[in-house]
């Protein structure tokens, strides 16, 4: 089945003339029509746009002049990336009918590379959550077990790739929202270094943490997509002027002698024993491949979650102030005056988790509490960064679990703190601005995927991906498919 192919295998077919981008786009659209009613990965599907883009790609491949190594590849994007003329909801009622007048830089880059946009994927409202249950529209289901969540907040993108409803996808990661759903859906999910990828046109949650990255069926595909979206953008002053290497070419190098740090603090109390066993076994595999594993300590790990839940809500409370019924999105009817209009709009438009974050953030930033909460959290953030700096003086890559637990059932985590704890092992990476990737490292007895996380030095995605690729090649976990029609 063409929808089961990796991006690199699909493009190989385009090159040989064995398949066309139009055939691939149609196969994906058919599969979405057949399977997405049970997975519910997409908020919006864009068949006309996809088929038009695919037809143009057909002509380029026929002429032997593809725009890029991923020309004609069908891709899905999280519904917080602005797409000109295509509704961008951010999983929220307040943006339910918002149609952006421009494309995000990553969308422009994907289209300049010839890719085919299949649609926009479901997510937790404003990317706040770890299960995609906080979407204002519906919950996405985990393709490995439809009774379970796909993780979040980019759960729609993870589920789409796992269920072969897209060849690859984009998500965003503020505290784990690419890596945690990648672990839960058994996909490869890469959060690049802060500044590696332009955030222009990404609906902002916490601007000092947000970063866009790919979901893919294997590491090569993630590297291919990263190459296209990476690089300096004059429209995002935080995007870094660091050249993007040919990540795919780097993958071939062996990992012999690579120093791997295993942080003791990442094997937390209460962790699922099946997760721990798979991750420990993965480290043995890496050693057999010539990696030199050694224990390391990241002592501030315990405080990272608390610091994140001050910094991220603080930034969110400021970023979300713009949804006041005046310029963006919906406006409540029947208001007495402008204050009443804005307060009614926000009361009706935001869901409970978003309101909780706005209140937390506003409180943390208020006069009299600013130093005690926000100021302190910023100091902890510096310590987290220093822990990693010290570790990377000794090791090249850090290897750890992505999440402490397996995918949970819908409705299982009603207490907000229980939900927040999903990201204990991903959040420190965002606080430090580092790159991280999750790859499949096995399955629980019940058949649920388990994620292995690699963490790298700033802008060293190449080494990170190389280690992940070597592991993937040695084990072949990526070939197992979820039990769907
Ligand atoms: N689950 C975390 C939160 O709710 C991280 C979300 C994200 O990375 N966007 O804040």
XYZ file of C-alpha atoms and ligand atoms in Angstrom:
495
model
C 0.000 0.000 0.000
C 1.375 3.356 -1.047
C 0.207 4.998 2.198
C 2.485 2.701 4.203
C 5.651 3.908 2.499
C 8.165 6.162 4.186
C 8.760 9.519 2.542
C 12.092 8.350 1.113
C 10.547 5.171 -0.320
C 7.639 7.127 -1.782
C 9.931 9.648 -3.449
C 11.988 6.778 -4.852
C 8.798 5.600 -6.569
C 8.194 9.081 -7.964
C 11.746 9.117 -9.276
C 11.372 5.734 -10.986
C 7.957 6.628 -12.340
C 6.407 3.719 -10.390
C 3.955 6.111 -8.685
C 2.887 9.723 -9.067
C 2.207 12.401 -6.464
C -1.431 12.461 -7.642
C -1.814 8.738 -7.027
C -0.254 9.173 -3.590
C -2.504 12.126 -2.734
C -5.605 10.219 -3.846
C -4.587 7.142 -1.852
C -4.155 9.259 1.278
C -7.450 11.111 0.742
C -9.250 7.766 0.265
C -7.687 6.375 3.399
C -8.610 9.504 5.351
C -12.212 9.070 4.203
C -12.188 5.418 5.261
C -10.157 5.453 8.478
C -10.253 8.964 9.933
C -13.855 8.628 11.139
C -12.462 6.198 13.735
C -9.103 7.902 14.461
C -10.252 11.548 14.149
C -6.829 13.014 13.429
C -8.011 15.823 11.155
C -10.003 18.961 11.896
C -9.950 20.061 8.246
C -9.083 18.064 5.119
C -8.064 20.045 2.008
C -8.644 17.715 -0.977
C -8.833 20.385 -3.718
C -5.663 22.071 -2.574
C -3.946 18.676 -2.269
C -4.945 17.412 -5.702
C -3.947 20.669 -7.410
C -0.533 20.640 -5.719
C -0.089 16.958 -6.551
C -0.875 17.512 -10.242
C 1.801 20.206 -10.396
C 4.256 17.821 -8.723
C 3.384 15.084 -11.258
C 4.537 17.368 -14.055
C 7.814 18.199 -12.305
C 8.672 14.546 -11.685
C 7.728 13.677 -15.275
C 10.125 16.364 -16.472
C 12.784 15.060 -14.074
C 12.891 18.409 -12.284
C 11.598 17.980 -8.706
C 11.762 21.047 -6.476
C 13.292 19.127 -3.565
C 13.883 15.603 -2.219
C 10.307 15.667 -0.843
C 8.500 17.085 -3.881
C 4.964 15.701 -4.120
C 4.913 14.180 -0.616
C 1.515 14.388 1.181
C 1.850 16.127 4.533
C -0.488 17.138 7.373
C 0.062 20.116 9.664
C -1.109 20.910 13.165
C -3.998 23.345 13.172
C -1.981 26.154 14.773
C 0.092 26.861 11.669
C -1.426 29.644 9.610
C -2.533 28.488 6.169
C -3.686 31.184 3.774
C -7.343 30.663 2.912
C -7.612 27.518 5.077
C -9.285 27.724 8.492
C -6.805 27.610 11.380
C -8.623 26.875 14.633
C -5.862 26.115 17.147
C -8.348 23.583 18.530
C -10.364 26.483 19.986
C -13.898 27.832 19.647
C -12.474 31.336 19.671
C -10.669 30.668 16.356
C -13.253 28.234 14.973
C -13.901 30.414 11.906
C -10.498 32.101 11.629
C -9.079 32.038 8.090
C -5.530 33.447 8.033
C -4.617 35.929 5.306
C -1.087 34.504 5.052
C 0.939 31.290 5.298
C 3.319 30.474 8.138
C 6.949 30.408 6.996
C 7.078 26.615 7.436
C 4.033 26.254 5.177
C 5.661 28.473 2.551
C 8.825 26.373 2.761
C 6.952 23.084 2.501
C 5.085 24.356 -0.536
C 8.225 25.768 -2.132
C 9.624 22.241 -1.732
C 6.597 20.885 -3.618
C 4.852 19.034 -0.768
C 1.114 18.420 -0.844
C -0.964 19.713 2.083
C -3.584 17.110 3.058
C -5.138 19.062 5.894
C -4.957 20.421 9.421
C -4.695 18.140 12.430
C -6.432 18.122 15.779
C -4.738 19.406 18.914
C -5.327 20.432 22.504
C -6.745 23.948 22.564
C -3.891 26.444 22.080
C -1.482 23.474 22.468
C -2.223 23.210 26.186
C -2.439 19.551 27.082
C -0.963 16.086 26.667
C -3.857 14.023 25.323
C -5.669 16.035 22.596
C -8.754 15.711 24.821
C -8.656 19.483 25.368
C -9.551 20.115 21.725
C -12.748 22.170 21.645
C -14.057 19.939 18.845
C -13.396 16.255 19.553
C -10.760 13.905 20.975
C -8.342 12.093 18.669
C -7.850 8.371 19.248
C -4.634 6.410 19.453
C -4.316 4.192 16.345
C -2.744 1.418 18.479
C -5.790 1.293 20.752
C -8.745 3.507 19.959
C -9.784 3.592 23.633
C -6.557 5.436 24.450
C -5.254 8.943 23.825
C -2.600 9.688 21.185
C -0.845 12.128 23.526
C -0.762 15.835 22.908
C -0.901 18.545 22.207
C 0.021 17.509 18.632
C -1.997 14.292 18.955
C -3.669 14.698 15.576
C -0.314 14.885 13.787
C 1.058 11.855 15.638
C -2.085 9.809 15.014
C -2.186 10.836 11.336
C 1.341 9.561 10.702
C 0.884 6.394 12.799
C -2.384 5.514 11.020
C -0.918 6.182 7.545
C -3.205 9.178 7.081
C -0.209 11.348 6.089
C 3.336 10.539 4.986
C 4.693 13.034 7.522
C 3.320 15.891 9.603
C 4.295 19.039 11.459
C 3.588 19.706 15.102
C 4.783 22.130 17.735
C 6.549 21.428 21.012
C 6.466 23.858 23.942
C 6.908 21.330 26.746
C 6.756 17.993 24.944
C 3.928 18.307 22.432
C 5.845 16.648 19.601
C 7.888 14.073 21.528
C 5.173 12.855 23.913
C 2.564 12.163 21.179
C 5.342 10.616 19.079
C 6.047 8.227 21.965
C 2.327 7.466 22.393
C 1.743 6.850 18.679
C 5.045 5.094 17.984
C 6.165 7.706 15.460
C 9.391 9.660 15.184
C 8.899 13.158 16.611
C 11.616 15.788 16.499
C 11.695 19.030 18.444
C 14.481 21.082 16.888
C 16.735 23.508 18.772
C 14.957 26.726 19.740
C 15.643 29.064 16.811
C 16.282 26.308 14.255
C 12.847 26.701 12.631
C 10.950 29.954 12.079
C 7.866 30.440 14.247
C 6.376 33.083 11.967
C 2.727 32.168 11.468
C 2.652 29.726 14.396
C -0.147 30.727 16.781
C 1.905 31.543 19.876
C 1.504 29.729 23.201
C 4.768 30.399 25.108
C 7.105 32.198 22.744
C 10.368 31.456 24.557
C 9.637 27.711 24.383
C 7.561 27.036 21.232
C 9.274 25.245 18.368
C 7.931 23.572 15.216
C 9.117 20.138 14.129
C 8.275 17.005 12.131
C 6.471 13.741 12.842
C 7.598 10.914 10.575
C 7.557 7.164 10.022
C 11.322 6.941 10.431
C 14.359 9.049 11.241
C 15.398 9.585 7.610
C 11.993 11.134 6.902
C 12.257 13.425 9.922
C 15.680 14.546 8.667
C 14.285 15.203 5.173
C 11.468 17.392 6.487
C 13.702 19.234 8.949
C 16.077 20.213 6.150
C 13.228 21.905 4.283
C 11.755 23.861 7.198
C 15.005 24.848 8.968
C 16.849 28.121 8.642
C 16.888 31.820 9.348
C 13.746 33.797 8.580
C 13.794 37.613 8.664
C 10.153 37.467 9.829
C 11.110 35.711 13.093
C 13.852 37.541 14.970
C 14.423 34.485 17.196
C 15.234 32.250 14.231
C 18.971 31.648 14.221
C 21.385 32.309 11.406
C 22.903 28.835 11.604
C 23.293 26.872 8.364
C 21.263 23.655 8.217
C 23.537 20.747 7.314
C 22.429 17.912 5.061
C 20.916 15.954 7.952
C 20.299 12.887 5.794
C 23.899 12.635 4.601
C 25.035 12.738 8.248
C 22.893 9.724 9.151
C 25.195 7.224 7.517
C 28.091 7.807 9.893
C 28.535 5.064 12.525
C 28.029 5.819 16.216
C 31.172 3.987 17.297
C 32.662 5.841 20.239
C 29.716 8.213 20.668
C 29.402 9.163 24.338
C 25.862 8.608 25.612
C 24.700 10.109 28.904
C 22.006 8.298 30.861
C 20.448 10.732 33.353
C 19.570 8.957 36.589
C 16.841 11.515 37.373
C 14.900 10.466 34.251
C 14.070 7.061 35.681
C 11.474 8.536 37.981
C 9.540 6.965 40.794
C 6.215 5.578 39.683
C 7.474 5.029 36.166
C 5.837 2.220 34.210
C 8.075 -0.868 34.494
C 7.474 -1.801 30.850
C 8.704 1.641 29.754
C 11.768 1.400 31.950
C 12.623 -2.100 30.707
C 12.343 -1.102 27.038
C 14.481 1.991 27.500
C 17.174 0.084 29.430
C 17.207 -2.545 26.699
C 17.543 0.198 24.055
C 20.609 1.529 25.857
C 22.132 -1.978 25.669
C 21.488 -1.974 21.914
C 23.251 1.383 21.581
C 26.220 -0.031 23.494
C 26.405 -2.990 21.161
C 26.547 -0.487 18.294
C 29.669 1.028 19.825
C 28.089 3.785 21.921
C 29.791 4.456 25.254
C 27.029 4.856 27.834
C 27.698 6.461 31.176
C 25.448 7.616 34.010
C 25.009 11.367 34.352
C 23.092 13.597 36.726
C 20.750 16.480 35.859
C 19.971 17.542 39.428
C 17.519 20.361 38.642
C 15.125 17.995 36.801
C 12.811 17.858 39.826
C 12.115 21.598 39.650
C 11.722 21.938 35.904
C 8.029 21.045 35.764
C 7.130 23.644 38.402
C 9.198 26.319 36.659
C 7.556 25.486 33.327
C 4.066 25.827 34.826
C 4.925 29.398 35.789
C 6.839 30.467 32.674
C 4.559 28.884 30.053
C 1.282 30.190 31.560
C 2.866 33.632 32.098
C 3.770 33.871 28.429
C 0.424 32.381 27.425
C -1.534 34.939 29.453
C 0.220 37.656 27.502
C 0.017 35.961 24.075
C -3.675 35.156 24.466
C -4.612 38.718 25.430
C -5.114 39.416 21.726
C -8.281 37.277 21.564
C -10.638 39.942 22.792
C -13.305 39.866 20.088
C -11.879 42.907 18.304
C -9.464 41.641 15.696
C -9.110 37.836 15.688
C -11.681 35.123 15.770
C -15.173 35.127 17.156
C -16.983 37.871 19.051
C -19.750 37.345 21.608
C -23.117 38.863 20.751
C -25.276 41.113 22.899
C -22.595 42.984 24.826
C -23.307 46.292 26.624
C -19.923 47.875 26.003
C -16.390 47.020 24.947
C -15.326 45.549 28.304
C -18.432 43.400 28.435
C -17.832 42.323 24.818
C -14.272 41.243 25.503
C -15.104 39.430 28.717
C -18.081 37.597 27.179
C -16.007 36.673 24.115
C -13.259 35.189 26.266
C -15.672 33.453 28.639
C -17.440 31.757 25.726
C -14.450 31.238 23.452
C -11.854 29.621 25.736
C -12.118 26.157 27.270
C -11.387 25.365 30.937
C -7.694 24.427 30.539
C -6.915 27.631 28.631
C -8.702 29.684 31.279
C -6.733 27.910 33.995
C -3.445 28.793 32.261
C -4.441 32.436 31.743
C -5.328 32.762 35.414
C -2.136 31.024 36.559
C -0.031 33.211 34.295
C -1.752 36.455 35.198
C -1.331 35.643 38.873
C 2.339 34.749 38.475
C 3.016 38.052 36.720
C 1.025 40.279 39.055
C 2.710 43.016 41.083
C 3.928 41.687 44.406
C 4.195 38.090 43.171
C 6.344 38.630 40.104
C 9.695 38.015 41.806
C 8.442 35.159 43.973
C 7.027 33.198 41.032
C 8.060 34.312 37.565
C 11.488 35.627 38.661
C 12.248 32.451 40.613
C 11.125 30.253 37.731
C 13.512 32.067 35.390
C 16.360 31.331 37.806
C 15.436 27.644 37.843
C 15.421 27.745 34.053
C 19.040 28.935 34.101
C 19.974 26.074 36.436
C 18.307 23.538 34.134
C 20.331 24.892 31.240
C 23.539 24.687 33.300
C 22.849 21.042 34.167
C 22.735 20.248 30.470
C 25.849 22.348 29.728
C 27.767 20.386 32.350
C 26.501 17.070 30.979
C 27.403 17.958 27.399
C 30.970 18.679 28.483
C 31.214 14.910 29.055
C 28.776 13.279 26.645
C 27.635 13.832 23.055
C 24.007 12.767 23.367
C 21.645 12.088 26.267
C 19.421 8.975 26.122
C 16.297 8.680 28.253
C 12.635 7.697 28.216
C 10.332 10.195 26.450
C 7.499 9.720 28.923
C 7.323 7.815 32.200
C 4.079 6.090 31.217
C 2.211 4.298 28.443
C -0.684 5.861 26.505
C -3.601 6.200 28.916
C -7.356 5.813 28.406
C -9.639 8.650 27.380
C -10.953 10.379 30.499
C -8.390 8.706 32.738
C -6.484 11.862 33.735
C -9.006 14.368 34.971
C -6.785 15.990 37.558
C -4.727 18.698 35.771
C -1.585 17.794 37.714
C -1.793 14.148 36.602
C -1.939 15.431 33.020
C 0.992 17.839 33.563
C 3.162 14.995 34.893
C 3.212 13.422 31.424
C 5.804 15.972 30.400
C 8.310 15.712 33.271
C 10.910 14.211 30.940
C 10.345 16.493 27.956
C 9.939 19.917 29.601
C 13.596 20.383 30.719
C 14.655 20.186 27.066
C 12.360 23.095 26.148
C 13.522 25.164 29.118
C 17.098 24.713 27.896
C 16.208 25.279 24.221
C 17.790 21.977 23.144
C 16.867 19.574 20.340
C 15.176 16.284 21.250
C 13.738 13.380 19.313
C 11.513 10.460 20.293
C 11.743 7.135 18.462
C 9.917 3.873 18.969
C 11.820 1.469 21.251
C 9.396 -1.386 21.674
C 5.878 -2.258 22.756
C 4.157 -3.109 25.991
C 2.619 -6.573 26.340
C -0.711 -5.023 25.403
C 0.811 -3.717 22.153
C 1.258 -0.047 23.046
C 4.314 1.750 21.657
C 7.121 3.030 23.903
C 9.299 6.071 23.168
C 13.046 6.545 23.537
C 14.276 10.125 23.757
C 17.596 11.447 22.493
C 18.630 14.947 23.590
C 21.435 16.885 21.910
C 23.561 20.001 22.113
C 22.106 23.214 20.661
C 21.991 22.998 16.842
C 23.426 19.491 16.900
C 20.356 17.768 15.466
C 22.763 15.916 13.155
C 24.311 13.863 15.982
C 20.940 13.359 17.614
C 19.403 11.985 14.429
C 22.448 9.867 13.697
C 22.156 8.087 17.055
C 18.394 7.661 16.612
C 18.854 6.334 13.089
C 21.535 3.833 14.120
C 19.218 2.556 16.848
C 16.252 2.318 14.489
C 18.265 0.444 11.851
C 19.543 -2.033 14.425
C 16.114 -2.904 15.806
C 13.564 -2.489 13.018
C 10.772 -1.545 15.436
C 9.528 1.010 12.894
C 8.059 -1.678 10.644
C 5.214 -2.778 12.971
C 1.815 -1.218 12.132
C -1.225 -0.414 14.250
C -4.241 -2.751 14.112
C -6.392 -0.688 11.748
C -8.193 -1.735 8.552
N 1.640 19.364 27.886
C 2.372 20.584 28.025
C 1.410 21.719 28.336
O 0.245 21.472 28.393
C 3.174 20.876 26.804
C 2.339 21.358 25.688
C 3.134 21.709 24.469
O 4.277 21.308 24.296
N 2.526 22.510 23.620
O 1.802 22.838 28.521
